[in-house]
Each structure stands twice: as structure tokens, then as C-alpha cells.
């Protein structure tokens, strides 16, 4: 007799616009009745999914929800490169070379670099990726600094959430000092600990 217990892992899947949690369960698990398990895993409460949630326990359409997987999920602890990928390390757009090789960045650092590149690229700037980027620089020059700061924060949050490795953006702090708008964001990736204080300044 074998007493070996099969490990049960999890995966993250994005919800669709207008989807109920029952429809989500039917789509990803093949059984609408599994919605209770999904709600418990994600600590959700009614209405579970909404366009503009008024509670941390209600997910927004497009958010990633944890669902049971057939096998153990690769986590940031077990293989951060598999979760967040590997890319070329850039310093203000320039390649870095070490011992004749182009330097790379991986794991959580690659995730943060990717977020920065997305936010600092104007939406529509890349010809073959017209939806990539962020509209944050469009607020520069607005007369009302407070409104500009709030709009800038919402643009940055939306850009970060559009990265598939982002589960949520729970906090976005905006500071205004004269003509300078400071934005400081915390991001929760699909695996691992939250990434705190990713900061930008608009002048």
C-alpha cells in the first residue's frame, strides 16, 4: 500500500468582462459548481466579480483568480525565472555588456523592469504593439495638479495591471510638490510577495 499523497497545485487565470464566478468556474474547471472552491481560494464575497469593485474581497473583471491545477504550480520560490521570465537588462534604454556578453535580468527584477518600460512608453508608440504602453505623460501640462495626479495614478495602475504577471495593484500613492507629481505604486504579482514602492516622477 502506498501512502504517497499527490500534491495539489494552483494556477492563475484571468476573468472575462461581464463573467459571473459560476461561468468562470465552468470555463476553467468544466463545472460551474466549483465556484464555491474558487471563491474560498480567493477570499471573495458577493458579488464576487464586478466592473468597479467596492471591496478588496470582490475581484474586478480582468483580474487573475487562483484556481486548482492538476499539478503543483511553479512558484516564484521554486523557479522565479519561469514565473517572471528573463530579458535583456537595459539602463535608460542602453544595453549593458559584461565580459563580452549582454547582461540579462530575471525573476522579480525583470518584472519590475518590464513594468517601468510599459509605463515609460507612450501608448501607441510601438507600431506593431499599439495597445502597449501608458498614457501617463498626457497629463503633463494640465492646469489642475490634483486632477493631473489622480489621472496619472489611474493610468499607471491600468498599465501595470495589463501585464499578465500582475495579479493586483492595491496601492497607488500620489504626491504633488509644485510642478512635480510623484507616484508610488505597490504591485502584487501572480506569485510571490508584493513588490513595493515602484516610483515615478512627472515634471
PDB file of C-alpha atoms in Angstrom:
ATOM      1  CA  UNK A   1       0.000   0.000   0.000  1.00  0.00           C
ATOM      2  CA  UNK A   2       1.309   3.448  -0.922  1.00  0.00           C
ATOM      3  CA  UNK A   3       0.834   6.396   1.389  1.00  0.00           C
ATOM      4  CA  UNK A   4       2.234   8.886  -1.096  1.00  0.00           C
ATOM      5  CA  UNK A   5      -0.095  11.880  -1.392  1.00  0.00           C
ATOM      6  CA  UNK A   6      -0.440  13.608  -4.739  1.00  0.00           C
ATOM      7  CA  UNK A   7       0.412  17.288  -4.464  1.00  0.00           C
ATOM      8  CA  UNK A   8      -2.285  19.731  -5.452  1.00  0.00           C
ATOM      9  CA  UNK A   9      -1.128  22.953  -7.038  1.00  0.00           C
ATOM     10  CA  UNK A  10      -2.745  26.111  -8.300  1.00  0.00           C
ATOM     11  CA  UNK A  11      -2.700  28.344 -11.338  1.00  0.00           C
ATOM     12  CA  UNK A  12      -3.908  31.867 -12.115  1.00  0.00           C
ATOM     13  CA  UNK A  13      -6.420  32.612 -14.868  1.00  0.00           C
ATOM     14  CA  UNK A  14      -7.865  35.969 -15.918  1.00  0.00           C
ATOM     15  CA  UNK A  15     -11.590  36.599 -15.679  1.00  0.00           C
ATOM     16  CA  UNK A  16     -13.574  37.900 -18.650  1.00  0.00           C
ATOM     17  CA  UNK A  17     -15.606  41.106 -18.760  1.00  0.00           C
ATOM     18  CA  UNK A  18     -19.165  40.531 -17.540  1.00  0.00           C
ATOM     19  CA  UNK A  19     -18.401  36.992 -16.404  1.00  0.00           C
ATOM     20  CA  UNK A  20     -20.036  35.587 -13.276  1.00  0.00           C
ATOM     21  CA  UNK A  21     -17.999  33.437 -10.937  1.00  0.00           C
ATOM     22  CA  UNK A  22     -20.163  30.461 -11.923  1.00  0.00           C
ATOM     23  CA  UNK A  23     -19.393  30.986 -15.619  1.00  0.00           C
ATOM     24  CA  UNK A  24     -15.721  31.410 -14.753  1.00  0.00           C
ATOM     25  CA  UNK A  25     -15.750  28.094 -12.868  1.00  0.00           C
ATOM     26  CA  UNK A  26     -17.470  26.364 -15.781  1.00  0.00           C
ATOM     27  CA  UNK A  27     -14.932  27.765 -18.248  1.00  0.00           C
ATOM     28  CA  UNK A  28     -11.742  26.978 -16.345  1.00  0.00           C
ATOM     29  CA  UNK A  29     -12.752  23.869 -14.397  1.00  0.00           C
ATOM     30  CA  UNK A  30     -15.559  22.427 -16.505  1.00  0.00           C
ATOM     31  CA  UNK A  31     -18.011  22.594 -13.606  1.00  0.00           C
ATOM     32  CA  UNK A  32     -19.989  25.684 -12.586  1.00  0.00           C
ATOM     33  CA  UNK A  33     -20.486  24.181  -9.120  1.00  0.00           C
ATOM     34  CA  UNK A  34     -16.755  24.643  -8.467  1.00  0.00           C
ATOM     35  CA  UNK A  35     -17.366  28.373  -7.988  1.00  0.00           C
ATOM     36  CA  UNK A  36     -17.528  27.881  -4.212  1.00  0.00           C
ATOM     37  CA  UNK A  37     -13.997  26.453  -4.160  1.00  0.00           C
ATOM     38  CA  UNK A  38     -12.724  29.337  -6.308  1.00  0.00           C
ATOM     39  CA  UNK A  39     -14.436  31.915  -4.097  1.00  0.00           C
ATOM     40  CA  UNK A  40     -12.876  30.381  -0.982  1.00  0.00           C
ATOM     41  CA  UNK A  41      -9.408  30.155  -2.532  1.00  0.00           C
ATOM     42  CA  UNK A  42      -9.505  33.838  -3.445  1.00  0.00           C
ATOM     43  CA  UNK A  43     -11.313  35.016  -0.286  1.00  0.00           C
ATOM     44  CA  UNK A  44     -14.141  36.500  -2.347  1.00  0.00           C
ATOM     45  CA  UNK A  45     -17.584  37.608  -1.232  1.00  0.00           C
ATOM     46  CA  UNK A  46     -20.728  38.551  -3.222  1.00  0.00           C
ATOM     47  CA  UNK A  47     -20.965  39.733  -5.938  1.00  0.00           C
ATOM     48  CA  UNK A  48     -17.509  38.078  -6.374  1.00  0.00           C
ATOM     49  CA  UNK A  49     -16.785  39.812  -9.737  1.00  0.00           C
ATOM     50  CA  UNK A  50     -17.616  43.378 -10.752  1.00  0.00           C
ATOM     51  CA  UNK A  51     -16.603  46.144 -13.139  1.00  0.00           C
ATOM     52  CA  UNK A  52     -15.811  48.521 -10.278  1.00  0.00           C
ATOM     53  CA  UNK A  53     -15.413  46.552  -7.027  1.00  0.00           C
ATOM     54  CA  UNK A  54     -16.170  48.423  -3.819  1.00  0.00           C
ATOM     55  CA  UNK A  55     -14.365  45.868  -1.654  1.00  0.00           C
ATOM     56  CA  UNK A  56     -10.986  44.113  -1.593  1.00  0.00           C
ATOM     57  CA  UNK A  57     -12.962  40.870  -1.480  1.00  0.00           C
ATOM     58  CA  UNK A  58     -14.573  41.465  -4.871  1.00  0.00           C
ATOM     59  CA  UNK A  59     -12.447  40.896  -7.985  1.00  0.00           C
ATOM     60  CA  UNK A  60     -12.532  43.229 -10.974  1.00  0.00           C
ATOM     61  CA  UNK A  61     -13.182  41.913 -14.455  1.00  0.00           C
ATOM     62  CA  UNK A  62      -9.802  41.022 -15.916  1.00  0.00           C
ATOM     63  CA  UNK A  63      -8.240  40.156 -12.553  1.00  0.00           C
ATOM     64  CA  UNK A  64      -6.331  36.900 -12.169  1.00  0.00           C
ATOM     65  CA  UNK A  65      -8.002  34.346  -9.894  1.00  0.00           C
ATOM     66  CA  UNK A  66      -6.349  31.348  -8.297  1.00  0.00           C
ATOM     67  CA  UNK A  67      -7.846  28.028  -9.385  1.00  0.00           C
ATOM     68  CA  UNK A  68      -6.841  24.440  -8.586  1.00  0.00           C
ATOM     69  CA  UNK A  69      -4.372  22.915 -11.027  1.00  0.00           C
ATOM     70  CA  UNK A  70      -3.782  19.287 -11.866  1.00  0.00           C
ATOM     71  CA  UNK A  71      -0.190  19.550 -10.704  1.00  0.00           C
ATOM     72  CA  UNK A  72       1.861  21.792  -8.492  1.00  0.00           C
ATOM     73  CA  UNK A  73       2.247  25.297  -9.829  1.00  0.00           C
ATOM     74  CA  UNK A  74       5.678  26.710 -10.472  1.00  0.00           C
ATOM     75  CA  UNK A  75       6.130  29.461  -7.897  1.00  0.00           C
ATOM     76  CA  UNK A  76       8.462  32.393  -7.533  1.00  0.00           C
ATOM     77  CA  UNK A  77      10.166  30.489  -4.722  1.00  0.00           C
ATOM     78  CA  UNK A  78      10.769  27.354  -6.802  1.00  0.00           C
ATOM     79  CA  UNK A  79      11.593  28.990 -10.148  1.00  0.00           C
ATOM     80  CA  UNK A  80      11.311  32.800 -10.342  1.00  0.00           C
ATOM     81  CA  UNK A  81      12.664  32.851 -13.900  1.00  0.00           C
ATOM     82  CA  UNK A  82       9.790  30.646 -15.064  1.00  0.00           C
ATOM     83  CA  UNK A  83       7.245  32.955 -13.423  1.00  0.00           C
ATOM     84  CA  UNK A  84       8.672  36.333 -14.415  1.00  0.00           C
ATOM     85  CA  UNK A  85      10.893  35.449 -17.358  1.00  0.00           C
ATOM     86  CA  UNK A  86      14.348  36.561 -18.474  1.00  0.00           C
ATOM     87  CA  UNK A  87      15.095  39.608 -20.616  1.00  0.00           C
ATOM     88  CA  UNK A  88      17.905  41.922 -21.659  1.00  0.00           C
ATOM     89  CA  UNK A  89      18.937  44.335 -18.916  1.00  0.00           C
ATOM     90  CA  UNK A  90      18.592  47.947 -20.024  1.00  0.00           C
ATOM     91  CA  UNK A  91      19.883  51.117 -18.419  1.00  0.00           C
ATOM     92  CA  UNK A  92      17.861  54.059 -19.745  1.00  0.00           C
ATOM     93  CA  UNK A  93      17.382  52.148 -22.974  1.00  0.00           C
ATOM     94  CA  UNK A  94      21.038  51.184 -23.369  1.00  0.00           C
ATOM     95  CA  UNK A  95      22.383  47.638 -23.390  1.00  0.00           C
ATOM     96  CA  UNK A  96      24.828  46.662 -20.673  1.00  0.00           C
ATOM     97  CA  UNK A  97      27.777  44.422 -21.533  1.00  0.00           C
ATOM     98  CA  UNK A  98      29.830  42.387 -19.088  1.00  0.00           C
ATOM     99  CA  UNK A  99      32.791  40.204 -20.094  1.00  0.00           C
ATOM    100  CA  UNK A 100      31.715  40.429 -23.713  1.00  0.00           C
ATOM    101  CA  UNK A 101      28.150  39.257 -23.053  1.00  0.00           C
ATOM    102  CA  UNK A 102      24.944  41.281 -22.953  1.00  0.00           C
ATOM    103  CA  UNK A 103      23.687  41.386 -19.382  1.00  0.00           C
ATOM    104  CA  UNK A 104      20.266  39.962 -18.608  1.00  0.00           C
ATOM    105  CA  UNK A 105      17.725  40.427 -15.852  1.00  0.00           C
ATOM    106  CA  UNK A 106      15.442  37.730 -14.480  1.00  0.00           C
ATOM    107  CA  UNK A 107      12.892  36.938 -11.811  1.00  0.00           C
ATOM    108  CA  UNK A 108      11.182  39.759  -9.931  1.00  0.00           C
ATOM    109  CA  UNK A 109      13.749  42.295 -11.186  1.00  0.00           C
ATOM    110  CA  UNK A 110      12.679  41.528 -14.746  1.00  0.00           C
ATOM    111  CA  UNK A 111       9.044  42.028 -13.745  1.00  0.00           C
ATOM    112  CA  UNK A 112       9.849  45.459 -12.287  1.00  0.00           C
ATOM    113  CA  UNK A 113      11.888  46.426 -15.358  1.00  0.00           C
ATOM    114  CA  UNK A 114       9.021  45.367 -17.632  1.00  0.00           C
ATOM    115  CA  UNK A 115       6.572  47.478 -15.621  1.00  0.00           C
ATOM    116  CA  UNK A 116       8.850  50.506 -15.866  1.00  0.00           C
ATOM    117  CA  UNK A 117       9.260  50.090 -19.620  1.00  0.00           C
ATOM    118  CA  UNK A 118       5.500  49.807 -20.115  1.00  0.00           C
ATOM    119  CA  UNK A 119       4.731  52.898 -18.021  1.00  0.00           C
ATOM    120  CA  UNK A 120       7.503  54.946 -19.639  1.00  0.00           C
ATOM    121  CA  UNK A 121       6.380  54.073 -23.178  1.00  0.00           C
ATOM    122  CA  UNK A 122       3.567  56.166 -24.652  1.00  0.00           C
ATOM    123  CA  UNK A 123       0.542  54.137 -25.717  1.00  0.00           C
ATOM    124  CA  UNK A 124       0.668  53.727 -29.494  1.00  0.00           C
ATOM    125  CA  UNK A 125       4.385  54.490 -29.694  1.00  0.00           C
ATOM    126  CA  UNK A 126       5.264  50.948 -30.810  1.00  0.00           C
ATOM    127  CA  UNK A 127       3.987  50.466 -34.352  1.00  0.00           C
ATOM    128  CA  UNK A 128       3.272  46.741 -34.075  1.00  0.00           C
ATOM    129  CA  UNK A 129       2.042  46.857 -30.471  1.00  0.00           C
ATOM    130  CA  UNK A 130      -0.373  49.774 -30.480  1.00  0.00           C
ATOM    131  CA  UNK A 131      -2.024  48.840 -27.165  1.00  0.00           C
ATOM    132  CA  UNK A 132       1.285  48.602 -25.297  1.00  0.00           C
ATOM    133  CA  UNK A 133       2.346  51.470 -23.073  1.00  0.00           C
ATOM    134  CA  UNK A 134       0.809  54.067 -20.794  1.00  0.00           C
ATOM    135  CA  UNK A 135      -0.941  57.407 -21.252  1.00  0.00           C
ATOM    136  CA  UNK A 136       0.568  58.936 -18.127  1.00  0.00           C
ATOM    137  CA  UNK A 137       2.588  61.604 -19.943  1.00  0.00           C
ATOM    138  CA  UNK A 138      -0.602  63.008 -21.449  1.00  0.00           C
ATOM    139  CA  UNK A 139      -1.338  64.682 -18.099  1.00  0.00           C
ATOM    140  CA  UNK A 140       1.781  66.861 -18.272  1.00  0.00           C
ATOM    141  CA  UNK A 141       0.691  70.454 -18.694  1.00  0.00           C
ATOM    142  CA  UNK A 142      -2.761  70.115 -17.149  1.00  0.00           C
ATOM    143  CA  UNK A 143      -3.591  73.153 -15.031  1.00  0.00           C
ATOM    144  CA  UNK A 144      -5.141  71.314 -12.095  1.00  0.00           C
ATOM    145  CA  UNK A 145      -2.234  69.481 -10.450  1.00  0.00           C
ATOM    146  CA  UNK A 146      -4.501  67.457  -8.149  1.00  0.00           C
ATOM    147  CA  UNK A 147      -6.617  66.175 -11.039  1.00  0.00           C
ATOM    148  CA  UNK A 148      -3.492  65.509 -13.091  1.00  0.00           C
ATOM    149  CA  UNK A 149      -2.055  63.450 -10.235  1.00  0.00           C
ATOM    150  CA  UNK A 150      -5.197  61.364  -9.839  1.00  0.00           C
ATOM    151  CA  UNK A 151      -5.420  60.730 -13.581  1.00  0.00           C
ATOM    152  CA  UNK A 152      -1.714  59.862 -13.772  1.00  0.00           C
ATOM    153  CA  UNK A 153      -2.105  57.371 -10.937  1.00  0.00           C
ATOM    154  CA  UNK A 154      -5.043  55.663 -12.643  1.00  0.00           C
ATOM    155  CA  UNK A 155      -3.114  55.423 -15.928  1.00  0.00           C
ATOM    156  CA  UNK A 156      -0.123  53.830 -14.207  1.00  0.00           C
ATOM    157  CA  UNK A 157      -2.305  51.354 -12.310  1.00  0.00           C
ATOM    158  CA  UNK A 158      -4.023  50.332 -15.546  1.00  0.00           C
ATOM    159  CA  UNK A 159      -0.681  49.872 -17.312  1.00  0.00           C
ATOM    160  CA  UNK A 160       0.700  47.686 -14.523  1.00  0.00           C
ATOM    161  CA  UNK A 161      -2.460  45.572 -14.376  1.00  0.00           C
ATOM    162  CA  UNK A 162      -2.249  44.952 -18.121  1.00  0.00           C
ATOM    163  CA  UNK A 163       0.921  42.901 -17.533  1.00  0.00           C
ATOM    164  CA  UNK A 164      -0.166  39.257 -17.286  1.00  0.00           C
ATOM    165  CA  UNK A 165       2.258  38.745 -14.397  1.00  0.00           C
ATOM    166  CA  UNK A 166       0.315  41.226 -12.260  1.00  0.00           C
ATOM    167  CA  UNK A 167      -2.473  39.974 -10.028  1.00  0.00           C
ATOM    168  CA  UNK A 168      -3.441  43.298  -8.481  1.00  0.00           C
ATOM    169  CA  UNK A 169      -2.309  46.867  -7.783  1.00  0.00           C
ATOM    170  CA  UNK A 170      -3.621  47.517  -4.260  1.00  0.00           C
ATOM    171  CA  UNK A 171      -1.959  50.852  -3.604  1.00  0.00           C
ATOM    172  CA  UNK A 172      -1.088  53.937  -5.628  1.00  0.00           C
ATOM    173  CA  UNK A 173       0.158  56.987  -3.724  1.00  0.00           C
ATOM    174  CA  UNK A 174       0.284  60.381  -5.415  1.00  0.00           C
ATOM    175  CA  UNK A 175       2.259  63.359  -4.134  1.00  0.00           C
ATOM    176  CA  UNK A 176       2.295  66.872  -5.563  1.00  0.00           C
ATOM    177  CA  UNK A 177       5.068  69.408  -4.949  1.00  0.00           C
ATOM    178  CA  UNK A 178       4.855  72.422  -7.212  1.00  0.00           C
ATOM    179  CA  UNK A 179       5.007  71.206 -10.802  1.00  0.00           C
ATOM    180  CA  UNK A 180       6.258  67.751  -9.831  1.00  0.00           C
ATOM    181  CA  UNK A 181       3.878  64.797  -9.495  1.00  0.00           C
ATOM    182  CA  UNK A 182       5.304  61.810  -7.609  1.00  0.00           C
ATOM    183  CA  UNK A 183       3.626  58.423  -7.974  1.00  0.00           C
ATOM    184  CA  UNK A 184       4.489  55.431  -5.811  1.00  0.00           C
ATOM    185  CA  UNK A 185       2.864  52.067  -6.525  1.00  0.00           C
ATOM    186  CA  UNK A 186       2.694  48.651  -4.868  1.00  0.00           C
ATOM    187  CA  UNK A 187       2.061  45.711  -7.199  1.00  0.00           C
ATOM    188  CA  UNK A 188       1.026  42.155  -6.349  1.00  0.00           C
ATOM    189  CA  UNK A 189       2.400  39.645  -8.873  1.00  0.00           C
ATOM    190  CA  UNK A 190       0.717  36.329  -9.644  1.00  0.00           C
ATOM    191  CA  UNK A 191       3.235  34.577  -7.421  1.00  0.00           C
ATOM    192  CA  UNK A 192       5.433  35.660  -4.562  1.00  0.00           C
ATOM    193  CA  UNK A 193       5.467  38.708  -2.339  1.00  0.00           C
ATOM    194  CA  UNK A 194       4.124  42.151  -3.273  1.00  0.00           C
ATOM    195  CA  UNK A 195       6.569  44.493  -4.979  1.00  0.00           C
ATOM    196  CA  UNK A 196       6.529  47.736  -3.030  1.00  0.00           C
ATOM    197  CA  UNK A 197       7.327  51.330  -3.928  1.00  0.00           C
ATOM    198  CA  UNK A 198       7.793  51.375  -7.689  1.00  0.00           C
ATOM    199  CA  UNK A 199       8.132  55.123  -8.157  1.00  0.00           C
ATOM    200  CA  UNK A 200       7.933  57.708 -10.936  1.00  0.00           C
ATOM    201  CA  UNK A 201       8.131  61.487 -11.147  1.00  0.00           C
ATOM    202  CA  UNK A 202       6.378  63.652 -13.731  1.00  0.00           C
ATOM    203  CA  UNK A 203       7.748  67.140 -14.305  1.00  0.00           C
TER     204      UNK A 203
END
